[in-house]
PDB file of C-alpha atoms in Angstrom:
ATOM      1  CA  MET W 599      10.259  12.703 -23.706  1.00 63.00           C
ATOM      2  CA  PRO W 600      13.106  14.907 -22.372  1.00 68.00           C
ATOM      3  CA  ALA W 601      14.542  13.219 -19.717  1.00 67.00           C
ATOM      4  CA  VAL W 602      14.288  14.892 -15.899  1.00 65.00           C
ATOM      5  CA  ASN W 603      17.506  16.351 -14.704  1.00 65.00           C
ATOM      6  CA  ARG W 604      16.671  16.215 -10.613  1.00 62.00           C
ATOM      7  CA  GLN W 605      18.914  18.014  -8.755  1.00 62.00           C
ATOM      8  CA  PRO W 606      20.036  15.337  -5.438  1.00 59.00           C
ATOM      9  CA  GLN W 607      19.497  18.079  -2.040  1.00 58.00           C
ATOM     10  CA  PRO W 608      23.096  18.417  -0.586  1.00 64.00           C
ATOM     11  CA  GLY W 609      24.699  15.523   0.419  1.00 64.00           C
ATOM     12  CA  GLY W 610      22.865  13.565  -2.308  1.00 70.00           C
ATOM     13  CA  GLN W 611      20.363  12.661  -0.250  1.00 86.00           C
ATOM     14  CA  VAL W 612      16.842  11.925  -0.296  1.00 88.00           C
ATOM     15  CA  PRO W 613      14.243  13.968   1.126  1.00 93.00           C
ATOM     16  CA  CYS W 614      12.514  12.392   4.599  1.00 94.00           C
ATOM     17  CA  SER W 615       8.915  13.222   3.337  1.00 94.00           C
ATOM     18  CA  SER W 616      10.015  11.743   0.189  1.00 95.00           C
ATOM     19  CA  ARG W 617      11.061   8.335   1.476  1.00 95.00           C
ATOM     20  CA  VAL W 618       7.571   8.415   3.905  1.00 96.00           C
ATOM     21  CA  LYS W 619       5.466   8.711   1.195  1.00 97.00           C
ATOM     22  CA  MET W 620       7.561   6.324  -1.064  1.00 96.00           C
ATOM     23  CA  GLY W 621       7.086   4.516   2.278  1.00 97.00           C
ATOM     24  CA  PHE W 622       3.535   4.114   2.232  1.00 98.00           C
ATOM     25  CA  ALA W 623       2.702   3.456  -1.428  1.00 97.00           C
ATOM     26  CA  ILE W 624       4.390   0.217  -1.258  1.00 97.00           C
ATOM     27  CA  GLY W 625       3.200  -0.673   2.048  1.00 98.00           C
ATOM     28  CA  PHE W 626      -0.591   0.228   0.650  1.00 98.00           C
ATOM     29  CA  THR W 627       0.287  -1.952  -2.341  1.00 98.00           C
ATOM     30  CA  VAL W 628       1.670  -4.976  -0.229  1.00 97.00           C
ATOM     31  CA  GLY W 629      -1.883  -4.573   2.135  1.00 97.00           C
ATOM     32  CA  PHE W 630      -3.737  -4.751  -1.309  1.00 98.00           C
ATOM     33  CA  VAL W 631      -2.836  -7.643  -3.017  1.00 97.00           C
ATOM     34  CA  THR W 632      -2.147  -9.315   0.186  1.00 97.00           C
ATOM     35  CA  GLY W 633      -6.017  -8.315   1.302  1.00 97.00           C
ATOM     36  CA  GLY W 634      -7.363  -8.907  -2.307  1.00 97.00           C
ATOM     37  CA  LEU W 635      -5.615 -12.566  -1.629  1.00 97.00           C
ATOM     38  CA  PHE W 636      -6.831 -13.131   1.882  1.00 96.00           C
ATOM     39  CA  GLY W 637     -10.265 -10.954   1.255  1.00 96.00           C
ATOM     40  CA  GLY W 638     -11.046 -13.448  -1.938  1.00 96.00           C
ATOM     41  CA  PHE W 639     -10.271 -16.987  -0.388  1.00 96.00           C
ATOM     42  CA  THR W 640     -12.350 -16.016   3.041  1.00 96.00           C
ATOM     43  CA  GLY W 641     -15.131 -14.791   1.058  1.00 96.00           C
ATOM     44  CA  LEU W 642     -15.146 -18.240  -1.154  1.00 96.00           C
ATOM     45  CA  ARG W 643     -15.199 -19.934   2.415  1.00 96.00           C
ATOM     46  CA  ALA W 644     -18.398 -18.480   3.575  1.00 96.00           C
ATOM     47  CA  GLY W 645     -20.234 -18.488   0.651  1.00 95.00           C
ATOM     48  CA  LEU W 646     -20.016 -15.068  -0.700  1.00 94.00           C
ATOM     49  CA  ARG W 647     -20.767 -15.035  -4.434  1.00 94.00           C
ATOM     50  CA  ASN W 648     -21.157 -12.750  -7.472  1.00 95.00           C
ATOM     51  CA  VAL W 649     -21.342  -8.669  -5.519  1.00 96.00           C
ATOM     52  CA  ASP W 650     -21.194  -9.818  -1.478  1.00 96.00           C
ATOM     53  CA  LEU W 651     -17.631 -11.129  -2.809  1.00 96.00           C
ATOM     54  CA  LEU W 652     -16.324  -7.986  -4.390  1.00 96.00           C
ATOM     55  CA  GLN W 653     -17.584  -5.601  -1.926  1.00 97.00           C
ATOM     56  CA  SER W 654     -16.454  -7.658   0.469  1.00 96.00           C
ATOM     57  CA  VAL W 655     -12.964  -8.787  -0.882  1.00 97.00           C
ATOM     58  CA  GLY W 656     -13.123  -4.821  -1.949  1.00 97.00           C
ATOM     59  CA  LYS W 657     -13.495  -3.790   1.298  1.00 97.00           C
ATOM     60  CA  THR W 658     -10.711  -6.074   2.537  1.00 97.00           C
ATOM     61  CA  MET W 659      -7.886  -4.737   0.032  1.00 97.00           C
ATOM     62  CA  ILE W 660      -8.616  -1.383   1.213  1.00 97.00           C
ATOM     63  CA  GLN W 661      -8.610  -1.894   4.823  1.00 97.00           C
ATOM     64  CA  GLY W 662      -5.440  -3.769   4.611  1.00 97.00           C
ATOM     65  CA  GLY W 663      -4.121  -0.867   2.144  1.00 97.00           C
ATOM     66  CA  PHE W 664      -4.270   1.359   4.776  1.00 97.00           C
ATOM     67  CA  THR W 665      -3.591  -0.199   8.018  1.00 97.00           C
ATOM     68  CA  PHE W 666      -0.206  -1.192   6.182  1.00 97.00           C
ATOM     69  CA  GLY W 667       1.326   1.389   4.363  1.00 97.00           C
ATOM     70  CA  THR W 668       0.612   2.792   7.802  1.00 98.00           C
ATOM     71  CA  PHE W 669       2.471   1.067   9.202  1.00 97.00           C
ATOM     72  CA  MET W 670       5.961   1.313   6.303  1.00 97.00           C
ATOM     73  CA  ALA W 671       5.342   5.093   6.473  1.00 97.00           C
ATOM     74  CA  ILE W 672       5.674   5.649  10.413  1.00 97.00           C
ATOM     75  CA  GLY W 673       8.478   3.188   9.830  1.00 97.00           C
ATOM     76  CA  THR W 674       9.625   5.022   7.648  1.00 96.00           C
ATOM     77  CA  ALA W 675       9.645   7.992   9.015  1.00 96.00           C
ATOM     78  CA  ILE W 676      11.355   6.204  12.469  1.00 96.00           C
ATOM     79  CA  ARG W 677      14.643   5.503  10.208  1.00 93.00           C
ATOM     80  CA  CYS W 678      14.451   9.291   8.416  1.00 89.00           C
TER      81      CYS W 678
END
């Protein structure tokens, strides 16, 4: 597979929209993982098992991912 030659914008800077997307992606990943950890521990402490535990953890992971991703995207947009 040949290497992709991407030409930077004048001045060698990455566009702001790419930075915001990357900020959201990083924030989503961090929020997703921490949501899985905290949601798993909380669900187990609440006595959830099987399907109920998976639904609860999945919901917490998605919510955590979108919340933290949004904040990271906003913070990145402010810095652009």
